[in-house]
PDB file of C-alpha atoms in Angstrom:
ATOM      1  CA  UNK V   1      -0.098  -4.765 -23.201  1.00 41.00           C
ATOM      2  CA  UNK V   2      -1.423  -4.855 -19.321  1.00 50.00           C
ATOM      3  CA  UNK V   3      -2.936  -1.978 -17.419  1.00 50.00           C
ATOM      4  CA  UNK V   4       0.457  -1.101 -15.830  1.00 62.00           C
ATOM      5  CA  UNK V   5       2.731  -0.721 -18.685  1.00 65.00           C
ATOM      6  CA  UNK V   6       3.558   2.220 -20.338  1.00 82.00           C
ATOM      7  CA  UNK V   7       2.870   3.879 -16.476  1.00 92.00           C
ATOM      8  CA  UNK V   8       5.154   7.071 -16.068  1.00 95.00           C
ATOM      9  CA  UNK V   9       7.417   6.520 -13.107  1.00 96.00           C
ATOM     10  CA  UNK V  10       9.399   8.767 -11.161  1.00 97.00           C
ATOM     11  CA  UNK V  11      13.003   7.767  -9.847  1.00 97.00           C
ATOM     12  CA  UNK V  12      14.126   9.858  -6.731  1.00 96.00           C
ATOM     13  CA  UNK V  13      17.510   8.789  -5.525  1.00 95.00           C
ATOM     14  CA  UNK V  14      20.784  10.560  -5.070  1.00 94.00           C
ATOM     15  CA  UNK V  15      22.659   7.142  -5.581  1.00 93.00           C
ATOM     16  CA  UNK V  16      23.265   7.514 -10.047  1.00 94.00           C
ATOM     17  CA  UNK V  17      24.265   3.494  -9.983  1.00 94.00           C
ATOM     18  CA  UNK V  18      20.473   2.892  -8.104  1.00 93.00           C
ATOM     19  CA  UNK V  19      18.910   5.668 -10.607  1.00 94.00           C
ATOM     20  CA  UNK V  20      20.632   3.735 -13.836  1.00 95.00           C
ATOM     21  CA  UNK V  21      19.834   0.030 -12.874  1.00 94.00           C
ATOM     22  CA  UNK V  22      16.269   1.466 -11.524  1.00 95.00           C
ATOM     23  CA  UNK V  23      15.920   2.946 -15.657  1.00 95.00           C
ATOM     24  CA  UNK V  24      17.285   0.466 -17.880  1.00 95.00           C
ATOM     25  CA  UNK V  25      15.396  -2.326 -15.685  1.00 94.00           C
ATOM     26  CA  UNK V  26      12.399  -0.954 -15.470  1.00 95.00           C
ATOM     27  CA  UNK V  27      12.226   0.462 -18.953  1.00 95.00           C
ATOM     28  CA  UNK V  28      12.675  -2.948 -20.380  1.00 95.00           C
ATOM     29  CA  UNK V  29       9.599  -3.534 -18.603  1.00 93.00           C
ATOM     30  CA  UNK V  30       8.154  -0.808 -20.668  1.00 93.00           C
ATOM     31  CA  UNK V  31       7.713   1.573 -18.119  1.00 95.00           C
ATOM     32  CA  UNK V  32       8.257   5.419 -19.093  1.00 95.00           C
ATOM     33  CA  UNK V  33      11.316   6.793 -16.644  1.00 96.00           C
ATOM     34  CA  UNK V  34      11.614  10.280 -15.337  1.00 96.00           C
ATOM     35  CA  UNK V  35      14.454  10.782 -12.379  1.00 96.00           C
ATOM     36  CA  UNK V  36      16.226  13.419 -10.310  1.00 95.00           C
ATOM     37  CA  UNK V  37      18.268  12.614  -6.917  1.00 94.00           C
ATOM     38  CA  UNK V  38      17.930  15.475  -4.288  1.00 92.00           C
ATOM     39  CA  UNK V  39      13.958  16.366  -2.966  1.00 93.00           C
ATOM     40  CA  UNK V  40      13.606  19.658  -4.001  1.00 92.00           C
ATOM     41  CA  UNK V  41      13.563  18.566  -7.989  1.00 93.00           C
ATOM     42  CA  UNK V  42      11.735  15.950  -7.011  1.00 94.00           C
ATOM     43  CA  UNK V  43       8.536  17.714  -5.646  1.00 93.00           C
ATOM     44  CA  UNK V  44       9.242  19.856  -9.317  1.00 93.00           C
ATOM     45  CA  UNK V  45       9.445  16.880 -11.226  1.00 94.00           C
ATOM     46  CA  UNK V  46       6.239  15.164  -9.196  1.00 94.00           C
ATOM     47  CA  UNK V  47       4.377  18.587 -10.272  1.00 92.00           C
ATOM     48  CA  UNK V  48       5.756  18.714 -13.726  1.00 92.00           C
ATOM     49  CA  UNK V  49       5.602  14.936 -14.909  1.00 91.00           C
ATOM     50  CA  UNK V  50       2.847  14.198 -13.354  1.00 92.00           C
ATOM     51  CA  UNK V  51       3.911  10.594 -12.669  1.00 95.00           C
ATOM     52  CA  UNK V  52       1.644   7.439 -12.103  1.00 94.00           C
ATOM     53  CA  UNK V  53       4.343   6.583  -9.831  1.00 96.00           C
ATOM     54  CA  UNK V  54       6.868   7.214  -7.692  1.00 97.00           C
ATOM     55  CA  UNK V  55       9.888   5.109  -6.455  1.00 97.00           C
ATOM     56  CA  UNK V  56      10.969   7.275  -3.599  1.00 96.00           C
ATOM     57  CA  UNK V  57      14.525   6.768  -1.373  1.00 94.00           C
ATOM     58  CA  UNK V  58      14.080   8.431   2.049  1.00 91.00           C
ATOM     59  CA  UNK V  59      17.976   9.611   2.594  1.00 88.00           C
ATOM     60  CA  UNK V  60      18.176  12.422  -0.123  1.00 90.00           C
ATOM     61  CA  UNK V  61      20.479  15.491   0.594  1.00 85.00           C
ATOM     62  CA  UNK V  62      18.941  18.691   1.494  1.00 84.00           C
ATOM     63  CA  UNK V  63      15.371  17.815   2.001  1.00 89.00           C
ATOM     64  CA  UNK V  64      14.548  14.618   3.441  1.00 91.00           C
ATOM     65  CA  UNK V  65      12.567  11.887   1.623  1.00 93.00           C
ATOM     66  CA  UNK V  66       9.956  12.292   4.022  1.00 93.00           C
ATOM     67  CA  UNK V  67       9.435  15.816   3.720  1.00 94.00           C
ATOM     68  CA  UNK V  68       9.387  15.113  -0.451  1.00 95.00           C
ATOM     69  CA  UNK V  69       6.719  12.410   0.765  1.00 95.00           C
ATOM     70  CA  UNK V  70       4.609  14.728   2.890  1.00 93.00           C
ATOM     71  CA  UNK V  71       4.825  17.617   0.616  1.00 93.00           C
ATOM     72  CA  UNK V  72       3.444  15.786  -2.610  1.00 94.00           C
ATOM     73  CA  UNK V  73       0.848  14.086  -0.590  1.00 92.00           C
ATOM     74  CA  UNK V  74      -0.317  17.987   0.223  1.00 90.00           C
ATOM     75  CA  UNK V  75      -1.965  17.957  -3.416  1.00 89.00           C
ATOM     76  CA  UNK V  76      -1.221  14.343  -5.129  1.00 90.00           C
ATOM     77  CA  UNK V  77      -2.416  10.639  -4.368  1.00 87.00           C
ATOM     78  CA  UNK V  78       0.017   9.531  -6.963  1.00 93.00           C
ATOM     79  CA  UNK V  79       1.086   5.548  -5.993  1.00 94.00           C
ATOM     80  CA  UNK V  80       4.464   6.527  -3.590  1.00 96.00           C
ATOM     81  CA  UNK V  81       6.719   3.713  -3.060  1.00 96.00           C
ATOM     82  CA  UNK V  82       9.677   4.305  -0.650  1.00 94.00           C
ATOM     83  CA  UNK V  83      12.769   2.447  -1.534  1.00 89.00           C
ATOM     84  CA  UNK V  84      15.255   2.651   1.388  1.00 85.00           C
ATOM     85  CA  UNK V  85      18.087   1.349   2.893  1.00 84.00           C
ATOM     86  CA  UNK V  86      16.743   2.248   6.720  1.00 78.00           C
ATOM     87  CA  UNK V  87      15.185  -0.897   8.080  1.00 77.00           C
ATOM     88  CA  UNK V  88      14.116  -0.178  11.335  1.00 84.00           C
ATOM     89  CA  UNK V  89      10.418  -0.379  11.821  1.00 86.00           C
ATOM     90  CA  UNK V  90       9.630   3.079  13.617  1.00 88.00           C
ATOM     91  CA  UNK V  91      10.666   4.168   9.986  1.00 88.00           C
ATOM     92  CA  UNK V  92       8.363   1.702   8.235  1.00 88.00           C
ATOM     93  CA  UNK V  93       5.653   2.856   9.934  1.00 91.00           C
ATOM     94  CA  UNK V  94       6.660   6.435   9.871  1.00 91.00           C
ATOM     95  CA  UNK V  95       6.894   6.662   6.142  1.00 92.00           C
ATOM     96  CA  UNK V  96       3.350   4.646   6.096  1.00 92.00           C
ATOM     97  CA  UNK V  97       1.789   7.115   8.351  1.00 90.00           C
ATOM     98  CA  UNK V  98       3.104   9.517   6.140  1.00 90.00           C
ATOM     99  CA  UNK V  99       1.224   8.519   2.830  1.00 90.00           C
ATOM    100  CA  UNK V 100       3.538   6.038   1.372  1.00 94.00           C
ATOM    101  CA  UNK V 101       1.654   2.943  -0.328  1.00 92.00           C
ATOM    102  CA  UNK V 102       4.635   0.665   0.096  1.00 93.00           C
ATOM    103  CA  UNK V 103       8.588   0.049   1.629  1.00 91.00           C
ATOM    104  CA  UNK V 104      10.925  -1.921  -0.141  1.00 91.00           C
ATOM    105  CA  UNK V 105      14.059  -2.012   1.767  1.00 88.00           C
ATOM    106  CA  UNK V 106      17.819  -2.161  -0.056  1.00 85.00           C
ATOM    107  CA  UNK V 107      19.010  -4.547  -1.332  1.00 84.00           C
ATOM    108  CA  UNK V 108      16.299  -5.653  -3.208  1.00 85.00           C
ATOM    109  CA  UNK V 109      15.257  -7.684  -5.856  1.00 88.00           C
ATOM    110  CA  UNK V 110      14.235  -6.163  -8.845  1.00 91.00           C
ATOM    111  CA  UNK V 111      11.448  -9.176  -9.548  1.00 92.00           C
ATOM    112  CA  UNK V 112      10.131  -7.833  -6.034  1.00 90.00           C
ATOM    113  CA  UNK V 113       9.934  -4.384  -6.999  1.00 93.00           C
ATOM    114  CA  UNK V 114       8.404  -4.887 -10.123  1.00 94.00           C
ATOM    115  CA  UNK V 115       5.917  -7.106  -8.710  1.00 91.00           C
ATOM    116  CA  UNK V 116       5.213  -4.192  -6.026  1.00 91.00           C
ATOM    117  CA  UNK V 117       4.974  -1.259  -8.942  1.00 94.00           C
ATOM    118  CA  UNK V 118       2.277  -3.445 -10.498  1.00 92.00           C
ATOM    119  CA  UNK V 119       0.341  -3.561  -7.601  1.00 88.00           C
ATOM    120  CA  UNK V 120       0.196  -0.346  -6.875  1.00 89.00           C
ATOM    121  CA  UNK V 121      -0.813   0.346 -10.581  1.00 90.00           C
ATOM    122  CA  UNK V 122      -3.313  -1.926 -10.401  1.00 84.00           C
ATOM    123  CA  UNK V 123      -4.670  -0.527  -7.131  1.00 78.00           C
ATOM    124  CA  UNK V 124      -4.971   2.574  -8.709  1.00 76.00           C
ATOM    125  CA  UNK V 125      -6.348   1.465 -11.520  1.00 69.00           C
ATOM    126  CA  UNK V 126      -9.832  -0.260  -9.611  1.00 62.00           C
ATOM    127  CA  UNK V 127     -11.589   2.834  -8.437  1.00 52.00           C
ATOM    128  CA  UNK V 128     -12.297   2.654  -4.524  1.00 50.00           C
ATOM    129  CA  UNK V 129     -15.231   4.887  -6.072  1.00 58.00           C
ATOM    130  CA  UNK V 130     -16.719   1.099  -7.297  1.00 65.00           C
ATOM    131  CA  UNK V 131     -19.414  -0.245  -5.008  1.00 82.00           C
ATOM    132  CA  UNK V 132     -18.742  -3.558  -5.529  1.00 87.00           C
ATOM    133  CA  UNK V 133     -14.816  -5.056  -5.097  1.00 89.00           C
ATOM    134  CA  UNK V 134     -14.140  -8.178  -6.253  1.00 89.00           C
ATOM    135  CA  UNK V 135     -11.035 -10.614  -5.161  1.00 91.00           C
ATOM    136  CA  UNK V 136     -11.857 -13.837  -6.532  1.00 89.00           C
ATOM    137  CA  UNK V 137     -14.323 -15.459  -4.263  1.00 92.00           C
ATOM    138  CA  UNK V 138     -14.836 -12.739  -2.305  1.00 94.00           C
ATOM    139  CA  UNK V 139     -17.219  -9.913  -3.249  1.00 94.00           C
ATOM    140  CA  UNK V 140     -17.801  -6.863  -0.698  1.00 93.00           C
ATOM    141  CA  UNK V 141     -21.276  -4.501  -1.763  1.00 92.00           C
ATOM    142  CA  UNK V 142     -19.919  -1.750  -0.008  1.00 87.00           C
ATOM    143  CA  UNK V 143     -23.415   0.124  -0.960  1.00 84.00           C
ATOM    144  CA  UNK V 144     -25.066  -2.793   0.650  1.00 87.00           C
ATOM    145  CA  UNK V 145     -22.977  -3.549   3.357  1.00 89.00           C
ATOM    146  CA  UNK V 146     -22.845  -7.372   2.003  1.00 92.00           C
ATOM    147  CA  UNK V 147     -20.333  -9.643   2.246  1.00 95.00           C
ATOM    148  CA  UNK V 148     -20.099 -12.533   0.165  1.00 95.00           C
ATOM    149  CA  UNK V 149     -17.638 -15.849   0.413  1.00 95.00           C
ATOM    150  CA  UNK V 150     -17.921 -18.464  -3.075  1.00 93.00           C
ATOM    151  CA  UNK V 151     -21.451 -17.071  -3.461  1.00 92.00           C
ATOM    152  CA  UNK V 152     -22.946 -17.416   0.011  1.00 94.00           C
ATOM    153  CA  UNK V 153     -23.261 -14.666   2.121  1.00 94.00           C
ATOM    154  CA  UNK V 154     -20.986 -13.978   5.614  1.00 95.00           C
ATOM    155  CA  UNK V 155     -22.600 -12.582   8.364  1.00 94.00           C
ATOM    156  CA  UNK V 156     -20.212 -10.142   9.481  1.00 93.00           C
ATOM    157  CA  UNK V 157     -20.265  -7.744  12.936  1.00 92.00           C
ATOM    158  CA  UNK V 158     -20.418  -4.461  12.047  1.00 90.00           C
ATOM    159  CA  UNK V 159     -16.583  -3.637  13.129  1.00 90.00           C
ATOM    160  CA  UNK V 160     -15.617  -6.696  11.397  1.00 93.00           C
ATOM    161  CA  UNK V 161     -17.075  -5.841   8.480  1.00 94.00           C
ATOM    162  CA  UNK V 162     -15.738  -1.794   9.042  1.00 92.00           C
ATOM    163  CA  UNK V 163     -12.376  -3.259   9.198  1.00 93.00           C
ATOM    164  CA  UNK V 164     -12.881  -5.323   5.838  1.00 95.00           C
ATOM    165  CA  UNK V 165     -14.092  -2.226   4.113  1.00 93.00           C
ATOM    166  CA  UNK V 166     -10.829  -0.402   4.789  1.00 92.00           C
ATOM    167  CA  UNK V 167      -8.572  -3.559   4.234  1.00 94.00           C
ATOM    168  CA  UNK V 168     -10.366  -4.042   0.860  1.00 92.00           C
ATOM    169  CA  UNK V 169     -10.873  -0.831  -0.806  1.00 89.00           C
ATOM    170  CA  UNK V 170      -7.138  -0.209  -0.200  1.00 89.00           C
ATOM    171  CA  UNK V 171      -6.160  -3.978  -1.552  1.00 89.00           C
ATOM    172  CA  UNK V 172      -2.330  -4.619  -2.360  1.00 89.00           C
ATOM    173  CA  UNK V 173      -1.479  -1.095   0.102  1.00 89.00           C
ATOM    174  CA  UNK V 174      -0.093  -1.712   3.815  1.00 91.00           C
ATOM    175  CA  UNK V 175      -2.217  -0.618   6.463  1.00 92.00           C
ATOM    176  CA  UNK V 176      -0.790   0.252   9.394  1.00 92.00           C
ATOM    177  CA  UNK V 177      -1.426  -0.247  12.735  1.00 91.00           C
ATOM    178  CA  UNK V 178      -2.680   3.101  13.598  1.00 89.00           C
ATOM    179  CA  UNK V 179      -4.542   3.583  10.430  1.00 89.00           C
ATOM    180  CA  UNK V 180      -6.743   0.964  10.619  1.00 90.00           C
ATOM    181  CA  UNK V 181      -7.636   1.660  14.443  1.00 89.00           C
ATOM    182  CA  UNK V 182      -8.478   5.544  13.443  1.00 86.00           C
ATOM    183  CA  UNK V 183     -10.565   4.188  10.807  1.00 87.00           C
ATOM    184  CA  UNK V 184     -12.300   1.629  12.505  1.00 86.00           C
ATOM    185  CA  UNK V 185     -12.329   2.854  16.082  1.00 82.00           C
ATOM    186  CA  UNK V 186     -11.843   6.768  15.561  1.00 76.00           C
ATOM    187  CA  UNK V 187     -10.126   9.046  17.218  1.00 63.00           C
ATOM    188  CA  UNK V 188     -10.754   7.058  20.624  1.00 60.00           C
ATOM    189  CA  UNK V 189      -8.023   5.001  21.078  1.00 59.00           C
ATOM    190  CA  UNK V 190      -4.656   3.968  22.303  1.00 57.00           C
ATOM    191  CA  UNK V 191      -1.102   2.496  20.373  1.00 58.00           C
ATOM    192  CA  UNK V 192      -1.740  -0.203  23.135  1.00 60.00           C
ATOM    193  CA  UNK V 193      -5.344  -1.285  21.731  1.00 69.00           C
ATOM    194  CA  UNK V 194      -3.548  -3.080  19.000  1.00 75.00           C
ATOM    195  CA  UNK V 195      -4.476  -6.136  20.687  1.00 80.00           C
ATOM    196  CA  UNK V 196      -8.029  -5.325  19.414  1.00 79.00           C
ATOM    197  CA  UNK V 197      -6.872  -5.826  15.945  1.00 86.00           C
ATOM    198  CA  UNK V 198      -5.187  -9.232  16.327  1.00 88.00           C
ATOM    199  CA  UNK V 199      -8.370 -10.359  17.576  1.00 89.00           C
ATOM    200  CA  UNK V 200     -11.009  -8.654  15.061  1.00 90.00           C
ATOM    201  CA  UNK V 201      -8.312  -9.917  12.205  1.00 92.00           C
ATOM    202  CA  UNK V 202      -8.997 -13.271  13.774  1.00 92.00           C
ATOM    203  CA  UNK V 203     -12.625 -13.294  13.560  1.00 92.00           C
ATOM    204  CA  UNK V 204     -12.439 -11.765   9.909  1.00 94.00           C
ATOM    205  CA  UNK V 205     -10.019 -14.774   8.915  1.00 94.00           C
ATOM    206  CA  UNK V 206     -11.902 -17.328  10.517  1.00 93.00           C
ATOM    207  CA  UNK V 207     -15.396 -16.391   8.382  1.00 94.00           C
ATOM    208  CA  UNK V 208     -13.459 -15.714   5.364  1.00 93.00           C
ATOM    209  CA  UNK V 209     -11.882 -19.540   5.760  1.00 92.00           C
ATOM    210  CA  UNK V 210      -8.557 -18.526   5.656  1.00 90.00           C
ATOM    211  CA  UNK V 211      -5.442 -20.133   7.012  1.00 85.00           C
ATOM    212  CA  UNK V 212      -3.166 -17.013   8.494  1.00 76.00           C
ATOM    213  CA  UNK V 213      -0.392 -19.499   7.469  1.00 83.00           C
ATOM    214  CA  UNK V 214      -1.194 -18.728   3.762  1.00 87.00           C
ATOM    215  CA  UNK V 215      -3.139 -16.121   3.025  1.00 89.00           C
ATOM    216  CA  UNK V 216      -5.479 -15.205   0.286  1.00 91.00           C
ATOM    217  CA  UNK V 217      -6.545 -12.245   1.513  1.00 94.00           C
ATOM    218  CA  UNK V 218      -5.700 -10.638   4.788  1.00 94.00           C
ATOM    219  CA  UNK V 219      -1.426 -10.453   5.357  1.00 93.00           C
ATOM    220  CA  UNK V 220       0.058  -9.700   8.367  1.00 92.00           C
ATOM    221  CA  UNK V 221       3.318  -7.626   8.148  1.00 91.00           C
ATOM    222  CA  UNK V 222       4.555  -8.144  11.976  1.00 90.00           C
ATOM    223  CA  UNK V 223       5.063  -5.274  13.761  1.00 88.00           C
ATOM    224  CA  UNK V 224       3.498  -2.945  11.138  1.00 92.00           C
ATOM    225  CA  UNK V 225      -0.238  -3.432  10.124  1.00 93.00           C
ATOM    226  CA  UNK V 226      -1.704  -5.481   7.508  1.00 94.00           C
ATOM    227  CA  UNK V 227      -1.928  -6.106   3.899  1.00 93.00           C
ATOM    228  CA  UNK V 228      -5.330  -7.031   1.857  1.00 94.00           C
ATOM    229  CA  UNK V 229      -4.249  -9.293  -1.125  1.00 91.00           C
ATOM    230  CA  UNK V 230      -4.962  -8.348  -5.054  1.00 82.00           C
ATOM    231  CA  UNK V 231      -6.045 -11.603  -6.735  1.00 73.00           C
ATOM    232  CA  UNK V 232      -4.876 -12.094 -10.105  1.00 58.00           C
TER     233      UNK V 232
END
């Protein structure tokens, strides 16, 4: 049995067909199903169950998914993964702002799903608390502020290696734009210094020998933010 199964996961939807296929699929996957489809049961149900995760659909009656998604992020850092059929990216990043760990946009696949509930799990389960993360090769100290690539060190700048930090401790989660520069940079910046990412994310692939092509570790989702990649 892995890490992830067995995980209690909440279904909010008002759609019953999405809420059915959602529970017989991902039961047979041996994951425990709770569901409810408007947002006030399911900021009950989130306090209640006490779920390892939630599968969250942003157009609920009455209140909104987002206001379900800001209100359990008040008290909870339960895994939140928004399952919606809005695909504009002002609401990708919105809901990511917000204190969602991932989008998955309708129709989906349920392979694709399943693979993104595991991640999240998984995520969950490696403490950021750890001061050493480990993705294959790669091994960041983050109590010694070392970086190191198939056993040799990388000399890293010390935004390069700021911007790492926040990539890796929150491996398999999409980072947006904004988040990473108010991590990195602070409060002292623009939407239009984005161009300061592309080019520290450029550095950071070059020393980690990575081909932005195909990615092992740092994924761009265009127009969004970025992705650090779980190794398996």
């Amino acid at each position: 049995m892995t890490a992830s199964q067995g995980a209690r996961i909440l279904v909010v939807d008002d759609e019953p067909q999405i809420r059915k296929l959602l529970k017989v699929t991902l039961q047979a996957h041996q994951f425990e199903i709770h569901e409810c489809g408007d947002g006030d049961e399911a900021v009950i149900q989130a306090s209640i169950v006490h779920p390892d995760l939630i599968i969250l659909d942003l157009g609920l009656p009455g209140v909104s998914g987002m206001d379900v998604l800001h209100r359990v992020r008040e008290w909870s850092q339960v895994p939140i993964i928004v399952l919606t059929a809005k695909e504009r990216e002002e609401d990708k990043i919105a809901a990511l702002d917000g204190g969602a760990d991932d989008y998955v946009t309708k129709p989906f696949g349920m392979g694709e799903l399943v693979a993104r509930i595991r991640v999240a799990l998984r995520h969950v389960a490696k403490t950021t608390d750890e001061p050493v993360l480990r993705f294959g090769s790669l091994t960041v100290d983050l109590a010694q502020r070392q970086v190191e690539l198939d056993g040799l060190p990388i000399k890293l700048t010390p935004t390069e290696y700021d911007m790492l930090k926040v990539l890796a401790s929150n491996a398999g989660k999409i980072i947006t734009q904004r988040q990473l520069l108010q991590q990195v940079w602070g409060g002292h910046h623009h939407e239009s210094d984005s161009h300061y990412l592309r080019v520290y994310v450029g550095h950071l692939r070059k020393k980690l020998k990575e081909d932005p092509t195909q990615p092992r570790f740092i994924q761009t989702e265009p127009g969004i933010g970025y992705r650090f990649l779980l190794q398996e």
